[in-house]
Amino acid sequence: MSTIYLVRHGQASFGAASYDQLSAKGEQQAQVVGDFFKQTLKHPPLVVAGSMQRHQQTAQLALSKSFHDVPIQTQSSWNEFDHQHVFSQYEPRFNQPELLKQDVELVANPRAYLAKIFDGAIDRWIGAQYDHEYHETWLGFQTRVETALQTLCEHLDATQQRQAVVFSSGGVISVAVGKVLGLHAKQIFALNWSITNASITTLRWVDGRLQLLSFNEHHYLKAHDAELLTWI
């Protein structure tokens, strides 16, 4: 039996030329995650991270507060889908991240506005009608993540490692949970929108089956500082 902790990266740089880097708050969130693992994990875990900068930064900062000698196994199969590309296929002007940020700053309810954009862009992507327009199709992304999860489980069996921590993104975590619960695409992305930065979702691998133990845990962030609770 093994336990897998799926960690969403800390807050990234929304609206910047490069989203793929942690904000100052994201760095603090990652350190709080590390403190939490130091308190709760008795033995060093296997640590895996996507190759995106926000995944690597979150992993490094978390480990600096917990298991600083544990190496990070970088695996691009845990990378997030290209959300900027998916957004820009839905609305071409969003190919420039700063334009989306400008729009968000003008509305009374930024989260509701982003949810509307997100839903429209995702519906177009998962609908398959426009697959030829995307770098990675929805089915391709889903298959990639499910394969990464199965490969990790098999590795845990082979090495008898009891715990693994994976630093990744909300879309990836949603697909993993969707696999366990048998959810369809719309349900999977409903989960995605609720996952907080630097939250932990826990799976258990036992007797060849995955079980969901917890989803989107973030109590340690609120206990440290309520201002650390972010979604974007």
Coordinates of C-alpha atoms in Angstrom, one line a residue, residues 19-149:
Y19 CA 2.8 32.8 -16.2
D20 CA 5.2 30.0 -15.5
Q21 CA 6.9 31.4 -12.4
L22 CA 5.8 31.7 -8.8
S23 CA 4.6 35.0 -7.3
A24 CA 6.0 36.1 -4.0
K25 CA 2.8 34.7 -2.4
G26 CA 3.3 31.5 -4.4
E27 CA 6.8 31.1 -2.9
Q28 CA 5.4 31.5 0.6
Q29 CA 2.6 28.9 -0.1
A30 CA 5.2 26.4 -1.2
Q31 CA 7.2 26.8 2.0
V32 CA 4.1 26.3 4.1
V33 CA 3.4 23.0 2.1
G34 CA 7.0 22.0 3.0
D35 CA 6.4 22.7 6.7
F36 CA 3.2 20.6 6.6
F37 CA 5.0 17.7 5.1
K38 CA 7.8 18.0 7.6
Q39 CA 5.2 17.6 10.4
T40 CA 3.1 14.8 8.8
L41 CA 5.6 12.5 6.9
K42 CA 7.8 10.4 9.1
H43 CA 10.0 9.2 6.2
P44 CA 11.4 10.8 3.1
P45 CA 9.0 10.3 0.2
L46 CA 9.7 9.8 -3.5
V47 CA 9.4 13.3 -5.0
V48 CA 8.3 13.9 -8.6
A49 CA 7.6 17.2 -10.3
G50 CA 6.5 18.3 -13.8
S51 CA 9.2 20.1 -15.8
M52 CA 7.4 23.5 -15.7
Q53 CA 9.1 26.2 -13.8
R54 CA 6.2 26.6 -11.3
H55 CA 6.3 22.9 -10.5
Q56 CA 10.1 22.9 -10.0
Q57 CA 10.0 26.1 -7.8
T58 CA 7.2 24.7 -5.7
A59 CA 9.0 21.4 -5.2
Q60 CA 12.3 23.1 -4.4
L61 CA 10.8 25.5 -1.8
A62 CA 8.7 22.8 -0.2
L63 CA 11.7 20.5 0.1
S64 CA 13.8 23.3 1.6
K65 CA 11.5 23.2 4.5
S66 CA 11.2 19.5 4.9
F67 CA 13.3 16.8 3.1
H68 CA 16.0 19.0 1.5
D69 CA 18.2 16.0 0.7
V70 CA 15.6 14.2 -1.4
P71 CA 16.2 14.5 -5.2
I72 CA 13.4 15.7 -7.5
Q73 CA 12.5 13.3 -10.3
T74 CA 11.5 15.6 -13.2
Q75 CA 8.9 14.1 -15.5
S76 CA 7.2 16.2 -18.2
S77 CA 4.3 13.8 -18.3
W78 CA 3.0 15.6 -15.2
N79 CA 3.0 19.0 -17.0
E80 CA -0.2 21.0 -17.2
F81 CA -2.0 21.5 -20.6
D82 CA -1.1 24.7 -22.4
H83 CA -3.9 26.8 -21.0
Q84 CA -2.8 30.0 -22.8
H85 CA -3.1 28.1 -26.1
V86 CA -6.5 26.7 -25.2
F87 CA -7.7 30.2 -24.2
S88 CA -6.4 31.8 -27.4
Q89 CA -8.1 29.2 -29.6
Y90 CA -11.3 30.3 -27.9
E91 CA -10.6 34.0 -28.1
P92 CA -7.5 34.9 -30.2
R93 CA -6.8 38.2 -28.4
F94 CA -6.0 36.1 -25.2
N95 CA -2.8 35.0 -27.0
Q96 CA -1.5 38.1 -25.2
P97 CA -1.8 37.3 -21.4
E98 CA -1.8 40.9 -20.5
L99 CA -5.0 41.5 -22.4
L100 CA -6.8 38.9 -20.3
K101 CA -5.5 40.5 -17.2
Q102 CA -6.7 43.9 -18.4
D103 CA -10.2 42.5 -18.9
V104 CA -10.2 40.9 -15.5
E105 CA -9.2 44.2 -13.8
L106 CA -12.2 45.9 -15.4
V107 CA -15.0 43.7 -14.2
A108 CA -16.7 43.7 -10.8
N109 CA -16.3 40.0 -10.2
P110 CA -13.0 38.8 -11.7
R111 CA -13.4 35.2 -10.6
A112 CA -16.8 34.9 -12.2
Y113 CA -15.5 36.5 -15.4
L114 CA -12.5 34.1 -15.5
A115 CA -14.9 31.1 -14.9
K116 CA -16.9 32.1 -17.9
I117 CA -13.8 32.3 -20.1
F118 CA -12.5 29.1 -18.7
D119 CA -15.7 27.2 -19.3
G120 CA -16.0 28.4 -22.9
A121 CA -12.4 27.6 -23.7
I122 CA -12.6 24.1 -22.1
D123 CA -15.9 23.2 -23.7
R124 CA -14.4 24.0 -27.1
W125 CA -11.3 21.9 -26.3
I126 CA -13.0 18.8 -25.0
G127 CA -15.6 18.8 -27.7
A128 CA -13.1 17.3 -30.2
Q129 CA -14.6 19.1 -33.1
Y130 CA -11.6 21.4 -33.3
D131 CA -8.9 18.9 -32.3
H132 CA -6.8 19.8 -35.4
E133 CA -6.3 23.3 -34.0
Y134 CA -4.7 22.3 -30.7
H135 CA -1.1 21.4 -29.9
E136 CA -2.4 18.7 -27.5
T137 CA -6.0 17.4 -27.7
W138 CA -8.1 16.9 -24.6
L139 CA -7.9 13.1 -25.1
G140 CA -4.1 13.3 -25.5
F141 CA -3.8 15.2 -22.3
Q142 CA -6.1 12.9 -20.4
T143 CA -4.2 9.8 -21.7
R144 CA -0.8 11.4 -20.8
V145 CA -1.8 12.1 -17.2
E146 CA -3.5 8.7 -16.6
T147 CA -0.4 7.0 -18.0
A148 CA 1.8 9.0 -15.7
L149 CA -0.3 8.0 -12.7

